[in-house]
Amino acid sequence: RMANLPEWAESGATVLELRHHASLGSGGRSSRAEEARAVLASDAARVSSLQRRVGSYGLIRSPDAAAASKLAQVPVTSGARLRTLNYVATVGIGGGEATVIVDTASELTWVQCKPCDACHDQQEPLFDPSSSPSYAAVPCNSSSCDALRVATGMSGGQACDQPAACSYALSYRDGSCSRGVLAHDRLSLAGEDIEGFVFGCGTSNQGPFGGTSGLMGLGRSPLSLISQTTEQFGGVFSYCLPRKESGSSGSLVLGDDSSAYRNSTPIVYTAMVTDPLQGPFYMVSLTGISVGGEDVQSPGFSSGGGRAIVDSGTIITSLVPSVYAAVRAEFVRQLAEYPQAPPFSILDTCFDLTGLREVQVPSLKLAFDGGAEVEVDSKGVLYVVAGDASQVCLALAALRSEDDTPIIGNYQQKNLRVIFDTAASQIGFAQETCDYI
């Protein structure tokens, strides 16, 4: 039923599968709790890294989005068996295949390349530039190299001779990084070929990237995939993340053809926050939260704590301390009949639900500027640490400071169609069952 690059046709569109990272397999035998602790520790490091990056970017020029809109759909699946809770997709590059983590907070797509000085293990063969006739390194005096320096804040003061390749160095989370040269080659997305796609050919990479080949950069920057494909896709992409770690797939849709969506509620839109220092991030204004139908009151919504990043690569949603405390208090009040359990990693509000056949989970709704309201899927409210339900935690975390930027993570985005429309500078949300397979 599936081709080499998993895809299927629907409504005239080609759909590429979006999988949870689990689907690649890890081979590890650690316990559920040990796996969860490692994943959440990595998540906390990413949140800290994003906070450091938020203010460190200069003005990012908006891509020209006047081009005609087309559509490609990339299947997205879970990646939990690779010891992260990120989502991955398989694309073609230079005639080979690469399974990459989908990341809306990254400026650049990169894959591991031969010859590798230091590479993490990956399931697919390393990309070999010498085997691709369409591959070429990007010279350091090119506009692409300049754009990379602007996007990453790298200084461009060093001398550059024409033959020298443009080098890059990106760092993520806590010590994770990719270094190599900027190059261009043919990128294939569900049968749609992008000639001369600029990406990072990484020869020194480290971090919790599991068995993937690298990372798909979908951020708001000149070299991200969405900026480079404005002519094909009009600066619009969306995804639907499956809630199960295996046995189901969601989709990444490039382009604005809503006939490819399977949403069960109308799309509601909120404006992107435009901030010259926002870097590659997609920001919205979070104006309120309700728990079990009760609006949570907090001064944090109006004092800057409402400006939030919508991020595919962070797992747990993080709120400023004042907002989190109010949300936590309302959850504890509504779940008062259940015994509390010890905290777990970054999750400080846990319950012992052992032996209970049914638990009424309070609904969690997020309200955004312009009146958009989004209900979190019921499986995105609580995080089950122990298989026997002796430790089930509220799947939200507190940031360190009121000055930090809230992040809406992928655990709270399951079973939603999330639409990033850079042309109209808005983000849309709709309920959608993401179990495509």
Tab-separated table of C-alpha atoms in Angstrom:
chain	number	residue	atom	x	y	z
A	1	ARG	CA	0.000	0.000	0.000
A	2	MET	CA	2.960	2.322	0.581
A	3	ALA	CA	5.726	3.292	-1.804
A	4	ASN	CA	9.374	3.643	-0.747
A	5	LEU	CA	8.646	7.202	0.290
A	6	PRO	CA	5.410	6.539	2.202
A	7	GLU	CA	2.690	8.484	0.435
A	8	TRP	CA	-0.860	8.193	-0.741
A	9	ALA	CA	-3.103	10.261	-2.970
A	10	GLU	CA	-6.181	12.076	-1.749
A	11	SER	CA	-8.180	14.986	-3.140
A	12	GLY	CA	-5.590	15.378	-5.863
A	13	ALA	CA	-2.834	15.775	-3.272
A	14	THR	CA	0.034	13.451	-2.446
A	15	VAL	CA	0.283	12.634	1.246
A	16	LEU	CA	3.591	11.812	2.922
A	17	GLU	CA	3.402	10.077	6.257
A	18	LEU	CA	4.224	11.849	9.555
A	19	ARG	CA	5.291	9.252	12.129
A	20	HIS	CA	6.045	9.267	15.816
A	21	HIS	CA	9.749	8.785	16.450
A	22	ALA	CA	8.856	5.436	18.105
A	23	SER	CA	8.302	3.858	14.724
A	24	LEU	CA	12.036	3.674	13.998
A	25	GLY	CA	12.826	1.365	16.940
A	26	SER	CA	15.549	1.821	19.572
A	27	GLY	CA	16.420	-1.674	20.703
A	28	GLY	CA	16.764	-0.414	24.283
A	29	ARG	CA	15.377	-2.348	27.214
A	30	SER	CA	15.054	0.380	29.792
A	31	SER	CA	11.834	0.714	31.731
A	32	ARG	CA	8.958	2.995	30.777
A	33	ALA	CA	9.835	5.353	33.634
A	34	GLU	CA	13.542	5.467	32.685
A	35	GLU	CA	12.644	6.227	29.071
A	36	ALA	CA	10.201	8.935	30.166
A	37	ARG	CA	12.737	10.506	32.525
A	38	ALA	CA	15.348	10.717	29.754
A	39	VAL	CA	12.836	12.158	27.285
A	40	LEU	CA	11.543	14.796	29.725
A	41	ALA	CA	15.080	15.778	30.772
A	42	SER	CA	15.911	16.336	27.109
A	43	ASP	CA	12.670	18.293	26.722
A	44	ALA	CA	13.550	20.548	29.658
A	45	ALA	CA	16.946	21.211	28.063
A	46	ARG	CA	15.243	22.153	24.792
A	47	VAL	CA	12.924	24.570	26.598
A	48	SER	CA	15.949	26.223	28.248
A	49	SER	CA	17.712	26.385	24.897
A	50	LEU	CA	14.685	28.015	23.228
A	51	GLN	CA	14.527	30.621	26.007
A	52	ARG	CA	18.163	31.515	25.330
A	53	ARG	CA	17.488	31.748	21.609
A	54	VAL	CA	14.294	33.839	21.756
A	55	GLY	CA	16.010	37.196	22.134
A	56	SER	CA	19.155	36.422	20.166
A	57	TYR	CA	17.867	36.903	16.638
A	58	GLY	CA	17.912	39.930	14.398
A	59	LEU	CA	15.243	40.894	11.929
A	60	ILE	CA	14.069	37.969	9.809
A	61	ARG	CA	12.812	39.053	6.420
A	62	SER	CA	9.388	37.652	5.562
A	63	PRO	CA	9.407	35.460	2.442
A	64	ASP	CA	7.545	36.755	-0.596
A	65	ALA	CA	4.347	34.713	-0.501
A	66	ALA	CA	2.689	35.962	-3.671
A	67	ALA	CA	3.499	32.799	-5.626
A	68	ALA	CA	0.764	30.384	-6.628
A	69	SER	CA	-0.101	27.776	-4.036
A	70	LYS	CA	0.520	24.084	-4.639
A	71	LEU	CA	0.380	21.135	-2.318
A	72	ALA	CA	2.420	18.179	-1.159
A	73	GLN	CA	1.684	16.022	1.853
A	74	VAL	CA	4.403	14.369	3.876
A	75	PRO	CA	3.411	11.591	6.297
A	76	VAL	CA	4.474	12.275	9.874
A	77	THR	CA	4.799	9.605	12.534
A	78	SER	CA	5.878	9.273	16.124
A	79	GLY	CA	9.494	8.758	17.093
A	80	ALA	CA	9.223	7.407	20.622
A	81	ARG	CA	11.256	4.269	20.041
A	82	LEU	CA	14.164	6.544	19.202
A	83	ARG	CA	13.966	7.817	22.801
A	84	THR	CA	12.345	11.122	21.929
A	85	LEU	CA	8.694	12.072	21.591
A	86	ASN	CA	9.309	13.991	18.401
A	87	TYR	CA	7.782	13.377	14.993
A	88	VAL	CA	9.597	12.289	11.855
A	89	ALA	CA	9.025	12.264	8.090
A	90	THR	CA	10.892	10.640	5.217
A	91	VAL	CA	12.017	12.768	2.281
A	92	GLY	CA	14.243	12.213	-0.722
A	93	ILE	CA	17.537	14.045	-1.079
A	94	GLY	CA	19.975	13.642	-3.943
A	95	GLY	CA	18.364	10.357	-4.971
A	96	GLY	CA	18.553	8.806	-1.482
A	97	GLU	CA	16.136	8.786	1.432
A	98	ALA	CA	16.377	10.569	4.769
A	99	THR	CA	14.117	10.273	7.806
A	100	VAL	CA	14.251	13.612	9.598
A	101	ILE	CA	12.787	15.160	12.759
A	102	VAL	CA	10.184	17.809	11.893
A	103	ASP	CA	11.105	21.012	13.758
A	104	THR	CA	9.224	24.313	13.474
A	105	ALA	CA	11.870	26.125	15.565
A	106	SER	CA	14.849	25.412	13.293
A	107	GLU	CA	16.284	27.633	10.589
A	108	LEU	CA	17.889	24.984	8.418
A	109	THR	CA	17.325	21.429	7.193
A	110	TRP	CA	20.383	19.212	7.644
A	111	VAL	CA	21.329	15.577	7.214
A	112	GLN	CA	24.389	13.599	8.253
A	113	CYS	CA	26.931	13.289	5.453
A	114	LYS	CA	29.925	11.206	4.457
A	115	PRO	CA	32.719	11.435	5.393
A	116	CYS	CA	31.564	11.742	9.005
A	117	ASP	CA	33.971	13.007	11.661
A	118	ALA	CA	31.408	12.350	14.406
A	119	CYS	CA	27.911	11.105	13.676
A	120	HIS	CA	25.107	9.569	15.736
A	121	ASP	CA	23.773	6.177	14.653
A	122	GLN	CA	21.097	6.339	11.997
A	123	GLN	CA	18.955	3.672	10.378
A	124	GLU	CA	19.403	4.725	6.773
A	125	PRO	CA	22.742	4.897	4.917
A	126	LEU	CA	24.607	8.162	5.368
A	127	PHE	CA	24.075	10.666	2.563
A	128	ASP	CA	27.081	10.480	0.237
A	129	PRO	CA	27.592	13.752	-1.664
A	130	SER	CA	29.931	12.037	-4.139
A	131	SER	CA	27.114	9.734	-5.282
A	132	SER	CA	24.734	12.573	-6.159
A	133	PRO	CA	25.419	14.314	-9.505
A	134	SER	CA	23.141	17.219	-8.509
A	135	TYR	CA	25.022	17.963	-5.261
A	136	ALA	CA	27.157	21.095	-4.952
A	137	ALA	CA	28.647	22.941	-1.992
A	138	VAL	CA	27.497	26.532	-1.446
A	139	PRO	CA	30.384	29.036	-1.624
A	140	CYS	CA	30.976	31.268	1.379
A	141	ASN	CA	30.448	34.491	-0.582
A	142	SER	CA	26.916	33.514	-1.668
A	143	SER	CA	23.600	35.058	-0.640
A	144	SER	CA	22.616	31.715	0.960
A	145	CYS	CA	25.669	31.863	3.209
A	146	ASP	CA	24.807	35.456	4.123
A	147	ALA	CA	21.238	34.404	4.912
A	148	LEU	CA	22.515	31.646	7.181
A	149	ARG	CA	24.664	34.125	9.104
A	150	VAL	CA	21.692	36.460	9.557
A	151	ALA	CA	19.370	33.643	10.621
A	152	THR	CA	21.753	32.127	13.148
A	153	GLY	CA	23.406	35.316	14.395
A	154	MET	CA	26.819	34.134	13.191
A	155	SER	CA	29.263	36.925	12.454
A	156	GLY	CA	30.080	37.389	8.799
A	157	GLY	CA	33.262	39.322	9.318
A	158	GLN	CA	35.740	36.643	8.283
A	159	ALA	CA	37.492	36.775	4.928
A	160	CYS	CA	35.981	34.630	2.203
A	161	ASP	CA	37.677	33.395	-0.946
A	162	GLN	CA	35.410	32.291	-3.775
A	163	PRO	CA	36.246	28.539	-3.741
A	164	ALA	CA	35.744	28.142	0.012
A	165	ALA	CA	32.581	26.322	1.067
A	166	CYS	CA	30.124	27.984	3.454
A	167	SER	CA	30.441	26.290	6.808
A	168	TYR	CA	27.655	26.179	9.398
A	169	ALA	CA	27.386	25.347	13.087
A	170	LEU	CA	23.994	24.909	14.763
A	171	SER	CA	23.395	24.027	18.398
A	172	TYR	CA	20.198	22.688	19.948
A	173	ARG	CA	19.038	21.828	23.418
A	174	ASP	CA	21.826	21.098	25.853
A	175	GLY	CA	24.970	20.514	23.829
A	176	SER	CA	23.290	18.995	20.774
A	177	CYS	CA	24.761	20.301	17.562
A	178	SER	CA	25.346	19.884	13.852
A	179	ARG	CA	28.365	21.211	11.985
A	180	GLY	CA	29.321	20.914	8.357
A	181	VAL	CA	28.990	22.739	5.055
A	182	LEU	CA	26.048	24.359	3.340
A	183	ALA	CA	25.139	22.597	0.089
A	184	HIS	CA	22.341	22.306	-2.439
A	185	ASP	CA	20.752	19.291	-4.075
A	186	ARG	CA	17.386	17.980	-5.264
A	187	LEU	CA	14.816	17.541	-2.481
A	188	SER	CA	11.846	15.232	-3.129
A	189	LEU	CA	8.649	15.735	-1.135
A	190	ALA	CA	5.928	13.246	-2.040
A	191	GLY	CA	6.829	13.366	-5.700
A	192	GLU	CA	7.338	17.147	-5.759
A	193	ASP	CA	10.982	17.865	-6.653
A	194	ILE	CA	12.650	21.007	-5.333
A	195	GLU	CA	15.788	21.661	-7.387
A	196	GLY	CA	18.736	23.410	-5.760
A	197	PHE	CA	17.389	23.028	-2.210
A	198	VAL	CA	19.881	24.487	0.281
A	199	PHE	CA	20.609	22.301	3.320
A	200	GLY	CA	23.319	21.477	5.806
A	201	CYS	CA	25.628	18.552	5.007
A	202	GLY	CA	26.606	17.667	8.569
A	203	THR	CA	29.894	15.873	9.224
A	204	SER	CA	29.971	16.441	13.000
A	205	ASN	CA	26.655	15.920	14.785
A	206	GLN	CA	25.693	14.989	18.306
A	207	GLY	CA	22.533	14.932	20.391
A	208	PRO	CA	19.354	12.951	21.009
A	209	PHE	CA	18.475	12.587	17.330
A	210	GLY	CA	17.951	8.832	17.683
A	211	GLY	CA	18.080	6.813	14.480
A	212	THR	CA	17.133	9.738	12.256
A	213	SER	CA	19.251	11.171	9.444
A	214	GLY	CA	18.860	14.751	10.640
A	215	LEU	CA	16.326	17.518	10.938
A	216	MET	CA	13.755	19.315	8.755
A	217	GLY	CA	13.889	23.043	9.509
A	218	LEU	CA	10.421	24.611	9.146
A	219	GLY	CA	11.072	27.861	11.020
A	220	ARG	CA	10.583	31.463	9.924
A	221	SER	CA	13.973	32.093	8.360
A	222	PRO	CA	15.293	32.558	4.805
A	223	LEU	CA	16.766	29.050	4.477
A	224	SER	CA	13.994	27.031	6.124
A	225	LEU	CA	12.109	24.555	3.971
A	226	ILE	CA	8.968	26.702	3.988
A	227	SER	CA	10.851	29.833	2.857
A	228	GLN	CA	12.737	27.998	0.099
A	229	THR	CA	9.505	26.513	-1.311
A	230	THR	CA	7.374	29.673	-1.413
A	231	GLU	CA	7.007	29.313	-5.184
A	232	GLN	CA	5.665	25.771	-4.831
A	233	PHE	CA	3.647	25.997	-1.604
A	234	GLY	CA	2.895	29.684	-1.010
A	235	GLY	CA	4.466	29.866	2.444
A	236	VAL	CA	1.806	27.616	4.041
A	237	PHE	CA	2.209	24.280	5.795
A	238	SER	CA	0.240	22.314	8.354
A	239	TYR	CA	0.483	19.104	10.305
A	240	CYS	CA	-1.675	16.649	12.200
A	241	LEU	CA	0.234	14.731	14.881
A	242	PRO	CA	-0.958	11.202	15.728
A	243	ARG	CA	-1.618	10.573	19.409
A	244	LYS	CA	-0.424	6.969	19.399
A	245	GLU	CA	3.283	6.129	19.450
A	246	SER	CA	2.891	3.334	16.922
A	247	GLY	CA	0.348	1.939	14.505
A	248	SER	CA	-0.860	5.298	13.210
A	249	SER	CA	0.408	8.202	11.148
A	250	GLY	CA	-0.421	11.849	10.720
A	251	SER	CA	0.492	14.122	7.849
A	252	LEU	CA	2.546	17.175	7.034
A	253	VAL	CA	0.791	19.171	4.298
A	254	LEU	CA	2.829	21.661	2.302
A	255	GLY	CA	0.517	24.176	0.628
A	256	ASP	CA	-2.903	25.575	1.510
A	257	ASP	CA	-5.271	23.037	-0.091
A	258	SER	CA	-7.706	22.412	2.773
A	259	SER	CA	-9.342	19.542	0.861
A	260	ALA	CA	-6.453	17.412	2.123
A	261	TYR	CA	-7.452	18.016	5.745
A	262	ARG	CA	-9.826	15.740	7.639
A	263	ASN	CA	-10.838	18.249	10.290
A	264	SER	CA	-14.081	17.660	12.180
A	265	THR	CA	-14.441	21.260	13.433
A	266	PRO	CA	-14.045	24.542	11.529
A	267	ILE	CA	-10.530	26.023	11.400
A	268	VAL	CA	-10.113	28.905	13.845
A	269	TYR	CA	-7.287	31.358	13.224
A	270	THR	CA	-5.208	33.596	15.446
A	271	ALA	CA	-2.653	36.174	14.316
A	272	MET	CA	1.040	35.409	14.494
A	273	VAL	CA	2.821	37.793	16.823
A	274	THR	CA	5.220	39.817	14.695
A	275	ASP	CA	8.368	40.604	16.613
A	276	PRO	CA	11.590	41.667	14.883
A	277	LEU	CA	13.524	39.644	17.455
A	278	GLN	CA	11.449	36.476	17.246
A	279	GLY	CA	13.959	34.560	15.146
A	280	PRO	CA	12.567	31.457	13.457
A	281	PHE	CA	9.761	30.957	15.983
A	282	TYR	CA	6.023	30.968	15.353
A	283	MET	CA	4.496	33.068	18.114
A	284	VAL	CA	0.857	33.606	19.071
A	285	SER	CA	-0.897	35.461	21.871
A	286	LEU	CA	-2.312	33.074	24.494
A	287	THR	CA	-5.106	35.039	26.187
A	288	GLY	CA	-6.656	32.453	28.496
A	289	ILE	CA	-6.942	28.842	29.640
A	290	SER	CA	-9.962	26.965	30.952
A	291	VAL	CA	-9.937	23.722	32.954
A	292	GLY	CA	-13.119	21.652	33.025
A	293	GLY	CA	-15.047	24.651	31.733
A	294	GLU	CA	-13.679	26.985	34.456
A	295	ASP	CA	-11.708	29.993	33.215
A	296	VAL	CA	-8.375	30.291	34.993
A	297	GLN	CA	-7.595	33.755	36.306
A	298	SER	CA	-3.987	34.947	36.212
A	299	PRO	CA	-2.279	38.314	35.723
A	300	GLY	CA	0.320	36.425	33.668
A	301	PHE	CA	-1.882	36.473	30.575
A	302	SER	CA	-1.864	40.263	30.322
A	303	SER	CA	1.684	40.940	31.546
A	304	GLY	CA	3.527	39.387	28.612
A	305	GLY	CA	3.189	35.774	29.725
A	306	GLY	CA	0.697	35.164	26.958
A	307	ARG	CA	3.098	35.462	24.026
A	308	ALA	CA	3.735	31.793	23.238
A	309	ILE	CA	5.737	29.747	20.728
A	310	VAL	CA	3.872	26.982	18.875
A	311	ASP	CA	6.569	24.315	18.560
A	312	SER	CA	6.606	20.842	17.020
A	313	GLY	CA	9.879	19.838	18.695
A	314	THR	CA	9.046	20.557	22.358
A	315	ILE	CA	6.928	17.896	24.055
A	316	ILE	CA	5.346	19.391	27.182
A	317	THR	CA	3.648	22.803	27.147
A	318	SER	CA	5.455	25.241	29.467
A	319	LEU	CA	3.724	28.244	31.047
A	320	VAL	CA	5.017	31.213	33.041
A	321	PRO	CA	4.916	30.437	36.789
A	322	SER	CA	1.861	32.586	37.630
A	323	VAL	CA	-0.273	31.070	34.842
A	324	TYR	CA	0.929	27.541	35.585
A	325	ALA	CA	0.166	27.911	39.303
A	326	ALA	CA	-3.409	28.981	38.527
A	327	VAL	CA	-3.944	26.127	36.043
A	328	ARG	CA	-2.394	23.613	38.448
A	329	ALA	CA	-4.584	24.786	41.333
A	330	GLU	CA	-7.747	24.346	39.254
A	331	PHE	CA	-6.692	20.836	38.158
A	332	VAL	CA	-5.908	19.833	41.738
A	333	ARG	CA	-9.297	21.183	42.842
A	334	GLN	CA	-11.181	19.238	40.175
A	335	LEU	CA	-9.198	16.023	40.793
A	336	ALA	CA	-9.308	16.337	44.588
A	337	GLU	CA	-10.948	12.897	45.003
A	338	TYR	CA	-7.826	11.122	43.718
A	339	PRO	CA	-4.723	10.558	45.894
A	340	GLN	CA	-1.655	12.525	44.863
A	341	ALA	CA	1.549	10.800	43.744
A	342	PRO	CA	5.178	12.032	43.835
A	343	PRO	CA	6.284	14.477	41.117
A	344	PHE	CA	8.124	13.107	38.078
A	345	SER	CA	10.923	14.998	36.321
A	346	ILE	CA	9.506	18.358	35.129
A	347	LEU	CA	5.938	17.266	35.968
A	348	ASP	CA	5.124	18.322	39.532
A	349	THR	CA	1.396	17.477	39.747
A	350	CYS	CA	0.789	13.732	39.758
A	351	PHE	CA	-1.966	11.372	40.896
A	352	ASP	CA	-2.273	7.714	41.857
A	353	LEU	CA	-5.057	6.259	39.717
A	354	THR	CA	-4.253	2.594	40.419
A	355	GLY	CA	-7.170	0.225	39.936
A	356	LEU	CA	-9.552	2.830	38.555
A	357	ARG	CA	-11.406	1.732	35.438
A	358	GLU	CA	-12.524	5.223	34.504
A	359	VAL	CA	-11.332	8.718	35.374
A	360	GLN	CA	-13.135	11.913	34.386
A	361	VAL	CA	-10.282	13.981	32.933
A	362	PRO	CA	-11.027	17.733	33.068
A	363	SER	CA	-11.055	19.364	29.648
A	364	LEU	CA	-8.220	21.767	28.809
A	365	LYS	CA	-8.950	24.673	26.463
A	366	LEU	CA	-6.519	27.292	25.194
A	367	ALA	CA	-7.826	30.713	24.117
A	368	PHE	CA	-5.916	32.890	21.649
A	369	ASP	CA	-6.056	36.451	20.387
A	370	GLY	CA	-9.045	37.058	18.117
A	371	GLY	CA	-11.338	34.668	19.983
A	372	ALA	CA	-9.863	31.374	18.724
A	373	GLU	CA	-10.433	28.549	21.220
A	374	VAL	CA	-8.678	25.186	20.981
A	375	GLU	CA	-9.562	22.132	23.070
A	376	VAL	CA	-6.594	19.889	23.830
A	377	ASP	CA	-7.148	16.203	23.011
A	378	SER	CA	-7.987	14.194	26.135
A	379	LYS	CA	-4.766	12.175	25.692
A	380	GLY	CA	-2.778	15.424	25.820
A	381	VAL	CA	-3.924	16.437	29.309
A	382	LEU	CA	-2.348	13.730	31.475
A	383	TYR	CA	1.045	12.002	31.071
A	384	VAL	CA	1.042	8.362	32.188
A	385	VAL	CA	4.414	7.614	33.804
A	386	ALA	CA	3.673	4.177	35.270
A	387	GLY	CA	1.857	1.492	33.295
A	388	ASP	CA	-0.213	0.576	36.351
A	389	ALA	CA	-1.451	4.209	36.589
A	390	SER	CA	0.185	4.682	40.000
A	391	GLN	CA	1.812	7.870	38.694
A	392	VAL	CA	-0.230	9.918	36.213
A	393	CYS	CA	0.799	13.570	35.898
A	394	LEU	CA	-0.625	16.810	34.590
A	395	ALA	CA	1.175	17.195	31.243
A	396	LEU	CA	2.135	20.850	31.783
A	397	ALA	CA	5.228	22.452	33.306
A	398	ALA	CA	6.241	25.782	34.799
A	399	LEU	CA	8.934	28.007	33.309
A	400	ARG	CA	11.576	29.441	35.622
A	401	SER	CA	10.632	33.093	35.254
A	402	GLU	CA	7.680	35.342	34.433
A	403	ASP	CA	9.936	36.801	31.720
A	404	ASP	CA	10.334	33.464	29.927
A	405	THR	CA	8.353	32.724	26.757
A	406	PRO	CA	5.620	30.058	27.028
A	407	ILE	CA	5.843	27.129	24.603
A	408	ILE	CA	2.909	25.072	23.306
A	409	GLY	CA	4.390	21.598	22.904
A	410	ASN	CA	3.469	18.663	20.683
A	411	TYR	CA	1.903	16.642	23.518
A	412	GLN	CA	-0.908	19.204	23.556
A	413	GLN	CA	-1.124	19.369	19.735
A	414	LYS	CA	-2.144	15.748	19.122
A	415	ASN	CA	-5.229	15.185	16.976
A	416	LEU	CA	-5.243	18.806	15.846
A	417	ARG	CA	-4.693	20.214	12.368
A	418	VAL	CA	-2.262	23.074	13.032
A	419	ILE	CA	-1.865	25.437	10.069
A	420	PHE	CA	1.108	27.804	9.732
A	421	ASP	CA	0.212	30.482	7.184
A	422	THR	CA	3.210	32.788	6.813
A	423	ALA	CA	1.580	34.592	3.859
A	424	ALA	CA	-1.376	35.801	5.956
A	425	SER	CA	0.687	35.776	9.196
A	426	GLN	CA	-1.763	33.554	11.060
A	427	ILE	CA	-1.936	30.131	12.701
A	428	GLY	CA	-5.051	27.965	12.455
A	429	PHE	CA	-6.330	25.089	14.593
A	430	ALA	CA	-9.034	22.458	14.044
A	431	GLN	CA	-9.933	19.108	15.591
A	432	GLU	CA	-8.796	16.214	13.408
A	433	THR	CA	-8.277	12.506	14.017
A	434	CYS	CA	-4.686	11.945	12.916
A	435	ASP	CA	-4.726	8.135	12.706
A	436	TYR	CA	-4.158	7.959	8.966
A	437	ILE	CA	-2.921	4.357	8.905
